[in-house]
Short mmCIF file of C-alpha atoms (C1' of nucleotides) in Angstrom, two decimals:
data_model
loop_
_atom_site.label_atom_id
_atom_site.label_comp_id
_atom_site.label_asym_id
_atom_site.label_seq_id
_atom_site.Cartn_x
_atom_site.Cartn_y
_atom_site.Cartn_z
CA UNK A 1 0.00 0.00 0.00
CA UNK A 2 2.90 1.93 -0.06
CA UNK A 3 3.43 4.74 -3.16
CA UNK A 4 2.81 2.27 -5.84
CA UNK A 5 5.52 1.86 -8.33
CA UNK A 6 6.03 5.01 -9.20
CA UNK A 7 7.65 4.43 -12.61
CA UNK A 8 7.97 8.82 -13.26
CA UNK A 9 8.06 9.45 -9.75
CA UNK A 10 4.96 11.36 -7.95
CA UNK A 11 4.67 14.37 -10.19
CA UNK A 12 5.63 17.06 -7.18
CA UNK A 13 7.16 15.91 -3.78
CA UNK A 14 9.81 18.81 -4.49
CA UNK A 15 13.29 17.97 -6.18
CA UNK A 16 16.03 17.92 -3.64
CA UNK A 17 19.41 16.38 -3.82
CA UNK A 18 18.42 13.36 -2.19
CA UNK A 19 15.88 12.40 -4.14
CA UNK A 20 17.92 12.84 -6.70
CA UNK A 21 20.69 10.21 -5.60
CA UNK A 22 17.77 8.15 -4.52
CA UNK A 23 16.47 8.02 -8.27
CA UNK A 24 20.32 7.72 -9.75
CA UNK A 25 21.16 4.50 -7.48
CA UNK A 26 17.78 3.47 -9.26
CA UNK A 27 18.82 3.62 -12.28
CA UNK A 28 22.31 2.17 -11.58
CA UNK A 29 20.91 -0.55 -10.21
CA UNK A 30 18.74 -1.10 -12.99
CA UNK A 31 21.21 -0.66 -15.75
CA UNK A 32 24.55 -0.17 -14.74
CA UNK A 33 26.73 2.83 -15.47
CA UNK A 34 25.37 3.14 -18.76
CA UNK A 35 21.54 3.44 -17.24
CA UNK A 36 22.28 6.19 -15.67
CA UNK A 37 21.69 8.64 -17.75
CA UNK A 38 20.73 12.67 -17.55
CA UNK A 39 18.13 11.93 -19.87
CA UNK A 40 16.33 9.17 -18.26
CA UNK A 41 17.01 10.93 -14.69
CA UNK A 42 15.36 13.80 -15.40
CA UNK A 43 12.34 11.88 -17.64
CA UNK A 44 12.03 9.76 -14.23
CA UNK A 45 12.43 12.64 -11.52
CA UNK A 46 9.92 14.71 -14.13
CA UNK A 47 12.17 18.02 -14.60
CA UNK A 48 14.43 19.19 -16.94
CA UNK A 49 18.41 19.38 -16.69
CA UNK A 50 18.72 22.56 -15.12
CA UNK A 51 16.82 21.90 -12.38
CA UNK A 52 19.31 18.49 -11.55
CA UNK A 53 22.19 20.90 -11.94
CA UNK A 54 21.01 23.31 -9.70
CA UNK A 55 21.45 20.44 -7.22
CA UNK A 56 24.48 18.51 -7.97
CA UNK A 57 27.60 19.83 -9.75
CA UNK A 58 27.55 17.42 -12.18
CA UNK A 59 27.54 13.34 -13.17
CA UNK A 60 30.86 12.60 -11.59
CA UNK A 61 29.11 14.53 -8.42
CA UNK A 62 26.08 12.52 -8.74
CA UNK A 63 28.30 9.12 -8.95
CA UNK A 64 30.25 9.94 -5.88
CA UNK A 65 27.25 10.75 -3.81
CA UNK A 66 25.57 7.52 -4.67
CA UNK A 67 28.97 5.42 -4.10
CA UNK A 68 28.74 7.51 -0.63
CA UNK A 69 25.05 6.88 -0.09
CA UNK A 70 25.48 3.39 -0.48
CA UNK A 71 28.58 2.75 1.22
CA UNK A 72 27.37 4.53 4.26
CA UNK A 73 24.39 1.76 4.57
CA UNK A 74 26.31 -0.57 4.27
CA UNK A 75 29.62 -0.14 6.38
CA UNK A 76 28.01 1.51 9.82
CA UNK A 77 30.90 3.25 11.88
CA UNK A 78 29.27 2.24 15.30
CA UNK A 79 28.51 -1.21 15.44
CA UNK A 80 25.16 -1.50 17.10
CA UNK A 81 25.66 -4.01 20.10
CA UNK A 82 29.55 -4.80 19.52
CA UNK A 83 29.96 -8.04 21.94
CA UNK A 84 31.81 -9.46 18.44
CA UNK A 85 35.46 -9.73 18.54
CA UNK A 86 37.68 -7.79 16.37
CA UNK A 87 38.35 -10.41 14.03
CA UNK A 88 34.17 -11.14 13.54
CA UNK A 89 33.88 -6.92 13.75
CA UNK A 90 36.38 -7.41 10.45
CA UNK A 91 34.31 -10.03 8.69
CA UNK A 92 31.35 -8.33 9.16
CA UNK A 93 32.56 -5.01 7.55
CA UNK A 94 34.29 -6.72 4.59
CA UNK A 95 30.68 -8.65 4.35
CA UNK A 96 28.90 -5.58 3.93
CA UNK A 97 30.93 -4.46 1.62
CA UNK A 98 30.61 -7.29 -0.16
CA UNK A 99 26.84 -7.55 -0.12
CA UNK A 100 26.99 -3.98 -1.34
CA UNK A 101 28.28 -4.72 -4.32
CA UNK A 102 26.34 -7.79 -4.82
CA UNK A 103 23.41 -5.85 -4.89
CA UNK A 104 25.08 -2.76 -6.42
CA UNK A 105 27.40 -4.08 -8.84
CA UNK A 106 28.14 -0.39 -10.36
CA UNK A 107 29.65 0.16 -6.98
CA UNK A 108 33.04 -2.30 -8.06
CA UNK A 109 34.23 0.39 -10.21
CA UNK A 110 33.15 3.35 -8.74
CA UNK A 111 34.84 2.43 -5.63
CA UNK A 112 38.19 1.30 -7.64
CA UNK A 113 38.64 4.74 -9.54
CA UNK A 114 37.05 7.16 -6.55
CA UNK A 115 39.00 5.68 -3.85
CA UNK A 116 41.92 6.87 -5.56
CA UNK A 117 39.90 10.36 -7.28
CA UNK A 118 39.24 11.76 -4.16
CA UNK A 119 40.26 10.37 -0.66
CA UNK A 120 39.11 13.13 1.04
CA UNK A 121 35.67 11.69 0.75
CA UNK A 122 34.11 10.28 3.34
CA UNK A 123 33.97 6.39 2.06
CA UNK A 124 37.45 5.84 1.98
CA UNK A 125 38.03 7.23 5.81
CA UNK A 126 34.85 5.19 6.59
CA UNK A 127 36.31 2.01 5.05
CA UNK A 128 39.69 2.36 6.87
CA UNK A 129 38.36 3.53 10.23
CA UNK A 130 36.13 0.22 10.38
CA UNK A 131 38.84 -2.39 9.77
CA UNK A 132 41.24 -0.18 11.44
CA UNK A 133 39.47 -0.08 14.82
CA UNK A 134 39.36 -3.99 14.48
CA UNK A 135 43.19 -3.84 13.50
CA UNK A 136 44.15 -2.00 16.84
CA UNK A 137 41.84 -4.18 18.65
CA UNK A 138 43.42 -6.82 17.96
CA UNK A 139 46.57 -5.87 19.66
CA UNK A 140 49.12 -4.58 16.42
CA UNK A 141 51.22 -2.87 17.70
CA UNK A 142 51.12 0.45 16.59
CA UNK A 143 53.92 0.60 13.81
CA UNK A 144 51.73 -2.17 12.04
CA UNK A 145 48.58 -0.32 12.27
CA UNK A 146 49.19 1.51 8.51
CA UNK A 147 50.58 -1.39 6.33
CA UNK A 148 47.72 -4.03 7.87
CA UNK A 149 44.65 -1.98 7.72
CA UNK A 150 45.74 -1.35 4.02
CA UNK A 151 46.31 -4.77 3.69
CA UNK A 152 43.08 -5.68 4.35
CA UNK A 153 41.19 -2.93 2.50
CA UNK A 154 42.92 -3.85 -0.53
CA UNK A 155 42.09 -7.47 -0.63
CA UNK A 156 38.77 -6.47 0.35
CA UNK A 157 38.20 -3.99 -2.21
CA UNK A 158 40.01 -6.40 -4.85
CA UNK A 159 37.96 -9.42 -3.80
CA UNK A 160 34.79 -8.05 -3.29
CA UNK A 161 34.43 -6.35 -6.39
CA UNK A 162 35.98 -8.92 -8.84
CA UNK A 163 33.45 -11.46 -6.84
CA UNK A 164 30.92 -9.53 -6.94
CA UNK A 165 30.68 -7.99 -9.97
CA UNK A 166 31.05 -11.68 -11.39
CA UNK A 167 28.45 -11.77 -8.98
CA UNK A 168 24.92 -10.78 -9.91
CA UNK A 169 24.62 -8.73 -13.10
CA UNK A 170 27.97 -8.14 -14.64
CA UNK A 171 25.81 -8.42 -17.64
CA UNK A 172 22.29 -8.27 -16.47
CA UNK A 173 21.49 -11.84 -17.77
CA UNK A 174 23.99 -13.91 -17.14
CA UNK A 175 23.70 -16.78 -14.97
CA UNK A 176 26.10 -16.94 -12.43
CA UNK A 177 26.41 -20.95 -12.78
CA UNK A 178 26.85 -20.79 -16.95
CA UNK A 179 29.28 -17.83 -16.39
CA UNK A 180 31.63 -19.68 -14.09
CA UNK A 181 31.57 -23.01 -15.86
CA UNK A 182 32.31 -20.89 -18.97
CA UNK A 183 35.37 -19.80 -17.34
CA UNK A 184 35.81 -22.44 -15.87
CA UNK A 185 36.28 -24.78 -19.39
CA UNK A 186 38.17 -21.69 -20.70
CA UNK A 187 40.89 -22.05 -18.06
CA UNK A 188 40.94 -25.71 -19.15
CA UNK A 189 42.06 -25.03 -22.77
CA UNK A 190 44.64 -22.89 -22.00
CA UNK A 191 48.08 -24.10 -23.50
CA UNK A 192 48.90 -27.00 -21.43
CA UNK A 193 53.25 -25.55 -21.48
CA UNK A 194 52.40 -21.96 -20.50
CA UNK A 195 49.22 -22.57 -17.91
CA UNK A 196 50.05 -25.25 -16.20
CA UNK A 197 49.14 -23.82 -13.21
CA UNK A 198 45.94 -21.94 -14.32
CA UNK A 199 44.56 -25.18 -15.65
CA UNK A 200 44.95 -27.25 -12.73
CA UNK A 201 43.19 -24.79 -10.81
CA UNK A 202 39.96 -24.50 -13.34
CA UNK A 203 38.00 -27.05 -11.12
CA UNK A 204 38.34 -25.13 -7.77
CA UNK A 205 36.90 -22.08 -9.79
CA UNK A 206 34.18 -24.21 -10.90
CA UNK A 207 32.85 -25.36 -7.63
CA UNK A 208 34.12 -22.09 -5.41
CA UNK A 209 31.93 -20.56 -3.31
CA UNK A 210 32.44 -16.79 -3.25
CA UNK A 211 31.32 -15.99 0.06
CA UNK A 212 33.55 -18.53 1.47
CA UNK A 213 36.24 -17.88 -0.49
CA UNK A 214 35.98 -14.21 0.35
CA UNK A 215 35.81 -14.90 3.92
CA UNK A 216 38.94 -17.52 3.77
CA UNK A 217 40.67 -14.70 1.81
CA UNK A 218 40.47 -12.49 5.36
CA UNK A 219 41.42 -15.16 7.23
CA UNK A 220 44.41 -15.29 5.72
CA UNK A 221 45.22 -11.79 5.21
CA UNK A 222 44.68 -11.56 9.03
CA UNK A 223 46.89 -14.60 10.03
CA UNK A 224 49.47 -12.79 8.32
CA UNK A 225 48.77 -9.82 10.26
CA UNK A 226 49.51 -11.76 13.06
CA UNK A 227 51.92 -13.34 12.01
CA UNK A 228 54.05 -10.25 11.11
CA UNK A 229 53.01 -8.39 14.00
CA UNK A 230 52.37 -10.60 16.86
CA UNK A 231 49.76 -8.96 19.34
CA UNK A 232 51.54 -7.35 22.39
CA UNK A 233 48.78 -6.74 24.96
CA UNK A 234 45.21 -8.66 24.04
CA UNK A 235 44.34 -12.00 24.06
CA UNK A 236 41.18 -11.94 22.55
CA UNK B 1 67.41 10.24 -35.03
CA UNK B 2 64.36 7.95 -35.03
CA UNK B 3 61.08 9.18 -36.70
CA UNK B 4 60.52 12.37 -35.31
CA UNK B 5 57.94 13.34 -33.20
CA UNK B 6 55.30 11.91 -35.44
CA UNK B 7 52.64 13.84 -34.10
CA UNK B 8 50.43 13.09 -37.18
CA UNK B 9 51.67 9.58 -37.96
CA UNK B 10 53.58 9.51 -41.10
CA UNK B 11 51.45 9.32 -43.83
CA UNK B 12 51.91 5.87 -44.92
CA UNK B 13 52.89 2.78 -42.78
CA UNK B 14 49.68 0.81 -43.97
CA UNK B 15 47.23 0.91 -41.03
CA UNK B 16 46.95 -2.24 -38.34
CA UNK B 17 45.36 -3.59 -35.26
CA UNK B 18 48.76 -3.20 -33.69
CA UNK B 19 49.46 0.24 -35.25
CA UNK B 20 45.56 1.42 -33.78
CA UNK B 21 46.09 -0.21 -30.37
CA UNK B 22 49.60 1.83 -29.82
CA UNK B 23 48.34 4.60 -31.08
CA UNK B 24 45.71 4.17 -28.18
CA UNK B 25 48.21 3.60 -25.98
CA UNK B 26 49.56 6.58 -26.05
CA UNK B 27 46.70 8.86 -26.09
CA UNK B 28 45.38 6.67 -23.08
CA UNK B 29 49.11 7.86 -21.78
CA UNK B 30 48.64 11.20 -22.40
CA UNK B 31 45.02 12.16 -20.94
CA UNK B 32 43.75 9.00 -19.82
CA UNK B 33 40.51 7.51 -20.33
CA UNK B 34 39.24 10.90 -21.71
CA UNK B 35 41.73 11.33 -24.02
CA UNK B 36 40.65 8.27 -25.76
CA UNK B 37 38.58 9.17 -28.57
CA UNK B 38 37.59 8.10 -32.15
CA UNK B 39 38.33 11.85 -33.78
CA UNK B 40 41.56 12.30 -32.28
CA UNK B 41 42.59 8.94 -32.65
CA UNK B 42 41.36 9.18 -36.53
CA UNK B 43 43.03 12.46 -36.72
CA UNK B 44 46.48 10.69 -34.97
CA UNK B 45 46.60 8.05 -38.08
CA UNK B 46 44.91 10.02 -40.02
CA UNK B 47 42.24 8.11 -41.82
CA UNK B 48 38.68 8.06 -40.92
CA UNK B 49 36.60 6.22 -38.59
CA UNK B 50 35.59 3.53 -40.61
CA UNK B 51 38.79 2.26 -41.53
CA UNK B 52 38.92 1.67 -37.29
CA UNK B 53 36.11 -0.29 -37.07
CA UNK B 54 37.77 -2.46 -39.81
CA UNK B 55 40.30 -3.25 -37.62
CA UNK B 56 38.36 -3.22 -34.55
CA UNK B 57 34.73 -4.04 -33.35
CA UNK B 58 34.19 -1.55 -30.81
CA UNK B 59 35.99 0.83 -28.27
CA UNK B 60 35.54 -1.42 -25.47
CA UNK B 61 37.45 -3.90 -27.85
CA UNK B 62 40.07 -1.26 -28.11
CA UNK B 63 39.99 -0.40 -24.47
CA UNK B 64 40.80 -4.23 -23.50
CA UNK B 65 43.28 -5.06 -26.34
CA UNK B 66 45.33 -1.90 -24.82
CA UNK B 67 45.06 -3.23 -21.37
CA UNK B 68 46.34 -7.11 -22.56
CA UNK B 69 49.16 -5.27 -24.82
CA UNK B 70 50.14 -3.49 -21.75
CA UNK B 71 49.81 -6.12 -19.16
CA UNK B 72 51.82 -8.90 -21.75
CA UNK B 73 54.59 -6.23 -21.72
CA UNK B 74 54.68 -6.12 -17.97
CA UNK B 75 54.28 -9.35 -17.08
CA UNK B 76 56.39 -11.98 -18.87
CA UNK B 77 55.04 -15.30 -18.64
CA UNK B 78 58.25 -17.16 -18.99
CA UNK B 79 60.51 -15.44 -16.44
CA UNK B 80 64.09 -15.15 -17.89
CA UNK B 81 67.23 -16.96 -15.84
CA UNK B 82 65.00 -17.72 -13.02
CA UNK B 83 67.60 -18.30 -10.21
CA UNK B 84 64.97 -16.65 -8.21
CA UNK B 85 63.08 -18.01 -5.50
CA UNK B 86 59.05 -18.35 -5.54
CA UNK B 87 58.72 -15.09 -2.95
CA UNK B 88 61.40 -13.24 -4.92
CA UNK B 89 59.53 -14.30 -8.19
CA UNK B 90 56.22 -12.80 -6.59
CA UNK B 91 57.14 -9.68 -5.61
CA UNK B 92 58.54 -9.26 -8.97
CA UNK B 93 55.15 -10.18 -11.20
CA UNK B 94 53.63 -7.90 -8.53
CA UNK B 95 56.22 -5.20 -9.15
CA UNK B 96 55.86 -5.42 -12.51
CA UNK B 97 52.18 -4.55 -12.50
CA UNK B 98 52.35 -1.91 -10.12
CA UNK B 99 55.07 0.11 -12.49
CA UNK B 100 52.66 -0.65 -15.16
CA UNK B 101 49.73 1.04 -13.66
CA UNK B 102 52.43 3.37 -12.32
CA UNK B 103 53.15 4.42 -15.95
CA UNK B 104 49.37 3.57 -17.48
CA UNK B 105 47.61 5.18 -14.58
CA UNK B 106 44.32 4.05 -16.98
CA UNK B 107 45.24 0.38 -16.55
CA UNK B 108 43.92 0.61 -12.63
CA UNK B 109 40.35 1.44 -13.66
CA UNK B 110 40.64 -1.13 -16.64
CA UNK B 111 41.80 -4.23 -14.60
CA UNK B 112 39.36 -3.52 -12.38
CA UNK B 113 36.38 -3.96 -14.54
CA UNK B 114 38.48 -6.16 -17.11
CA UNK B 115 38.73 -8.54 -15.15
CA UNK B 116 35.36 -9.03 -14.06
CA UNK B 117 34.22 -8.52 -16.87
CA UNK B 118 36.17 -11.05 -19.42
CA UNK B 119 38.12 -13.36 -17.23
CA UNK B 120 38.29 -15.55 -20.60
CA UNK B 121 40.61 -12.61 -22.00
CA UNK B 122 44.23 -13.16 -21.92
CA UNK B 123 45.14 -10.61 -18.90
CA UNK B 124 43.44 -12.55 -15.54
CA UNK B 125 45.10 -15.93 -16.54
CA UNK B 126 48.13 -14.71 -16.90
CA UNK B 127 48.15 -12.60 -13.95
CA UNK B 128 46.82 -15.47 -12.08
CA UNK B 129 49.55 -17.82 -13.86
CA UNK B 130 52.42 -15.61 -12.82
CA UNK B 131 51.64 -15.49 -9.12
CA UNK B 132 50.00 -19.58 -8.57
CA UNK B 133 53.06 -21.16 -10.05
CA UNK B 134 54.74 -19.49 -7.51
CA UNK B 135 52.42 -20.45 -4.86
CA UNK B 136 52.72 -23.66 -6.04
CA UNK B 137 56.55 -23.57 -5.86
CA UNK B 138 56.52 -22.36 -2.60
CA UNK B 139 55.08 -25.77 -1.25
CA UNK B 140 51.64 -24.63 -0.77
CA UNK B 141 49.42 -27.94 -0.68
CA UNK B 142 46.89 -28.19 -3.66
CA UNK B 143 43.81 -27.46 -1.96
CA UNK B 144 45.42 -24.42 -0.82
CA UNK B 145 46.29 -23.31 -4.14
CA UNK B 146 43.39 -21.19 -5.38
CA UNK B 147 42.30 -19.26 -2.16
CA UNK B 148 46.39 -18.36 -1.41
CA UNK B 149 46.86 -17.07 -5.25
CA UNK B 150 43.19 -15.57 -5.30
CA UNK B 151 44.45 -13.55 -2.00
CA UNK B 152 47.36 -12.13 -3.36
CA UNK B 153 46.08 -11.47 -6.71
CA UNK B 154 43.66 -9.30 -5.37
CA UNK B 155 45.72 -7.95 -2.91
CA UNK B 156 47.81 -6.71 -5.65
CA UNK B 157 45.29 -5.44 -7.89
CA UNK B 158 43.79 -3.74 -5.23
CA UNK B 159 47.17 -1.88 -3.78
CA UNK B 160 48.73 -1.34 -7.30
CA UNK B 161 45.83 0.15 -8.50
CA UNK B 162 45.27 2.40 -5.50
CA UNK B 163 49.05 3.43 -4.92
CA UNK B 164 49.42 3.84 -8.87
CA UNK B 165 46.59 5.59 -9.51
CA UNK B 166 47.30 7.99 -6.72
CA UNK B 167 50.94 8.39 -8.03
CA UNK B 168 51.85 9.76 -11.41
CA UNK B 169 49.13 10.89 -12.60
CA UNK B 170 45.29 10.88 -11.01
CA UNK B 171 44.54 14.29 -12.43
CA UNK B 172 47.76 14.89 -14.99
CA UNK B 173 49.67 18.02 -12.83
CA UNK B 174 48.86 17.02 -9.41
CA UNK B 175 52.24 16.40 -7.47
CA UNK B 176 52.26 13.52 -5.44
CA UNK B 177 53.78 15.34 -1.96
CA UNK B 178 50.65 17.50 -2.00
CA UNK B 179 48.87 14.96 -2.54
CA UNK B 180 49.35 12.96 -0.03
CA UNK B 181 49.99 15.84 2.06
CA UNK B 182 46.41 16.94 1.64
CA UNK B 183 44.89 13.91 1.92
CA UNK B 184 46.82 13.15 5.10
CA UNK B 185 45.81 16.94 6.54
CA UNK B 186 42.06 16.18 5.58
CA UNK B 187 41.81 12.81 7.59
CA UNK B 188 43.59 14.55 10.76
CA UNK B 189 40.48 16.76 10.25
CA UNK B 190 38.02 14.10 10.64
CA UNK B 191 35.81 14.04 13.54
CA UNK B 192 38.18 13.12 16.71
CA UNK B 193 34.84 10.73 18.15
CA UNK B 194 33.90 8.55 14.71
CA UNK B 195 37.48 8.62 13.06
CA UNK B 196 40.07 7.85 16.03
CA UNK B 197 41.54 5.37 13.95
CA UNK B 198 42.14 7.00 10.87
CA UNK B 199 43.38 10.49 12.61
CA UNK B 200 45.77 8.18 14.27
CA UNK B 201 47.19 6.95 11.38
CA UNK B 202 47.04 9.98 9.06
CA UNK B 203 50.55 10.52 9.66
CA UNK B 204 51.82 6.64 8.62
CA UNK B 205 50.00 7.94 5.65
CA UNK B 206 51.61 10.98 4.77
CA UNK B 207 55.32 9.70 5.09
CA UNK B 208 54.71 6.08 3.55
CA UNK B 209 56.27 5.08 0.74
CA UNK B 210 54.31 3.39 -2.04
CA UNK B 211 56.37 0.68 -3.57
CA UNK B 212 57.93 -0.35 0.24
CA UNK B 213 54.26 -0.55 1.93
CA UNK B 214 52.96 -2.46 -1.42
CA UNK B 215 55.89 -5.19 -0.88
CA UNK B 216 55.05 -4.96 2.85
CA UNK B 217 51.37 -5.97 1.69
CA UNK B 218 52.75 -8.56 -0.37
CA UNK B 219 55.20 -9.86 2.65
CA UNK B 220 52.07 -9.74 4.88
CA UNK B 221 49.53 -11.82 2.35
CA UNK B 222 52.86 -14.26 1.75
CA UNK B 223 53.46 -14.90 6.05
CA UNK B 224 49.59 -15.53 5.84
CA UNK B 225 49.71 -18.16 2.88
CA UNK B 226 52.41 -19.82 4.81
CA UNK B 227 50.65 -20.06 8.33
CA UNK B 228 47.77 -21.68 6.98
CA UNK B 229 49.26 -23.41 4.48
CA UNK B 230 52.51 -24.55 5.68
CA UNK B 231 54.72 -26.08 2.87
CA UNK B 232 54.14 -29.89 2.92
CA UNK B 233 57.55 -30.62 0.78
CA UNK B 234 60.29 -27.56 -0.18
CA UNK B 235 62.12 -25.84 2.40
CA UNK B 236 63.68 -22.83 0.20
"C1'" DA C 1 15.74 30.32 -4.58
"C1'" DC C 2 14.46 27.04 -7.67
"C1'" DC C 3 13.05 25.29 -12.09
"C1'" DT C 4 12.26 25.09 -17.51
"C1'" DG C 5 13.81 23.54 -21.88
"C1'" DA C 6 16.03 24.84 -26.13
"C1'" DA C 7 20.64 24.87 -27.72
"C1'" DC C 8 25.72 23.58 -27.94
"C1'" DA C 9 29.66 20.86 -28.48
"C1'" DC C 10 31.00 16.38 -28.57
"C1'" DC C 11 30.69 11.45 -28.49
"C1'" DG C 12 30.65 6.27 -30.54
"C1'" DT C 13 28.96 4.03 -34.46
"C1'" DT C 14 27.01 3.06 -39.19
"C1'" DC C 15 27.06 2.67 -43.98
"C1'" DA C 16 26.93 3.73 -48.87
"C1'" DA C 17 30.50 4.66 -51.69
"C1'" DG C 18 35.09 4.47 -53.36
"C1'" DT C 19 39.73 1.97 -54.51
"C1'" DA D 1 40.18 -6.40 -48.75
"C1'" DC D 2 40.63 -2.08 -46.99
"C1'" DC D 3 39.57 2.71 -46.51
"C1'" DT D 4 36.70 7.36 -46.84
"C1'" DG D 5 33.75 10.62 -44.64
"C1'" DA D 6 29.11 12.30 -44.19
"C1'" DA D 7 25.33 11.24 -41.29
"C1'" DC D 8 22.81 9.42 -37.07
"C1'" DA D 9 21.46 9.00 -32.46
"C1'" DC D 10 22.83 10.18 -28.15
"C1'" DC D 11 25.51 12.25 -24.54
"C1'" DG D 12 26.76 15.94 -20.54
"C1'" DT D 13 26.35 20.67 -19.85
"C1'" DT D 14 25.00 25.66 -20.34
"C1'" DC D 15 22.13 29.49 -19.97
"C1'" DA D 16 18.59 32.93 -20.85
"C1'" DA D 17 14.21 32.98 -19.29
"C1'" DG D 18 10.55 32.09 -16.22
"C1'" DT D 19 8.27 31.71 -11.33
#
DNA sequence: ACCTGAACACCGTTCAAGT
DNA sequence: ACCTGAACACCGTTCAAGT
């Protein structure tokens, strides 16, 4: 019973700059990068450019405040009722992520070229300051704190979004299954001399799960984290 | 004394795929992703848009034929007098891509949604060939073969692309002290009660150095293979 | 202060026509 | 087989004008 549908969006309601993230995510969701469009935004929001740029800067504007928007749902800075330890607190952030760009597979790239555009945003800091905490937690001694916490949002970044975006709609219409056995056999008929090593892995891609491997990926990121920097205080 | 400056592309030469895709290359070089474009690149071999689309099918063909040129060049399959051992031979593949993305600041972006998008492409296999024969090699057992070389591979996409991208040339004329220098100021900014971490750490940040924290990163991932996957034959 | 919508410069791609 | 170049559909963005 809620606002049905809304395919053009409730003709008034008043155009603000939320809204107007709200409706790009929409369409990013929907189509990808290539969905999002100012055309189609401004058909849906039922206005004309101006009245979009009177809001936001411009489409590299609009792309970071949706990356933000989203990230921010999904990685919250205060864990609710934190009785987890730092190495579940970890998980659960890289999980997010992950889940974020499951459902938002646009996100993979946005995150790869703005996390490097602008840092001074707030979804890099956000990123860092959630494993970090964990990372300090866990009893790294301070001159570790840098190199680990980067460790880890690397892999997670890497992982997540090649997973991901392999993930759901790469293509919109692509069966995950068919797209990984595809691969899969690919792998297989690589030249026996040059991917040896490639092809004798093609059967663990086949059957791999990507949540678990994502998660056993962080595991062992993190035993090397202890491993190079053995907790002082702590013991969990 | 070689062809000079060739800003135009001497006349003749016969056009080619591999003549287009360098020409890419360096436009890609120049201005990044922007600067890639059908009118200058006609203009640059001076013929007319057509005769590129006999060569190639699209831009995104273009785009990834670049990227596999470029990555080939970096990272050489069949590793020369290889007196080195499996760690040393890691750090190296991962070198190598991080001076390529170092030098093709374009290539981040482009692994990153290359390799999601066509892992059957010629660029994730041999990425993934380079670093697993080396897992292998270090005495990694087989069922520990694809989550250790998954780990670092992403690790090292991840890192290069971030450190890279932030390096030479994010936005073409930014220097990389102020950069970082900024970037570091901004997170010492943050608020003191949501980003403890991060303020803490802004100052690792500012004096790192790219290239020693990325082989720290790799060092890290590599202690972690080992401690859950301790060599079952090998011993150095 | 906020919105409209025509207009501008530019893009990737196609295709009939040439050689 | 390979190349030419005008034309097409579409894009992000601007801006004078309205309210």
């Amino acid at each position: 019973m809620t606002t049905r549908t809304r395919r053009s969006s409730r003709r008034s309601e008043a155009l603000s700059r939320e809204r107007i993230i709200e409706a790009a995510i929409e369409l990013l969701d929907a189509d990808g990068e290539a969905g999002l469009t100012f055309r189609v935004l401004t058909a849906r929001l039922s206005t004309g450019p101006g009245a979009i740029y009177w809001h936001v800067a411009n489409k590299g504007e609009l792309l970071d405040a949706a990356t933000e928007s989203v990230v921010a749902a999904a990685v919250p800075l205060d864990p609710a009722g934190s009785a987890r330890s730092p190495r579940e607190e970890i998980r659960a952030v890289a999980l997010g992520l992950f889940e974020a760009i499951d459902g938002h597979p646009w996100l993979a790239t946005q995150l790869a070229t703005q996390l490097s555009r602008s840092p001074w945003g707030s979804v890099t800091p956000r990123i860092f300051e959630g494993i970090g905490r964990q990372v300090r937690a866990l009893g790294v001694p301070e001159s570790g704190w840098f190199t680990s916490t980067s460790a880890l949002v690397h892999y997670i970044l890497g992982a997540a979004g090649q997973n991901a975006v392999n993930g759901r709609t790469a293509q919109p219409g692509v069966d995950r299954g068919e797209f990984l056995d595809a691969v899969s056999t690919a792998w297989e008929e690589l030249d026996p001399d040059d991917y040896s090593f490639t092809r004798a892995v093609a059967g663990q891609l086949r059957d791999h799960d990507d949540r678990e491997q994502f998660l056993a990926g962080i595991d062992l990121v993190l035993a090397g984290v202890t491993a190079i920097h053995p907790p002082d205080g702590q013991r969990r």
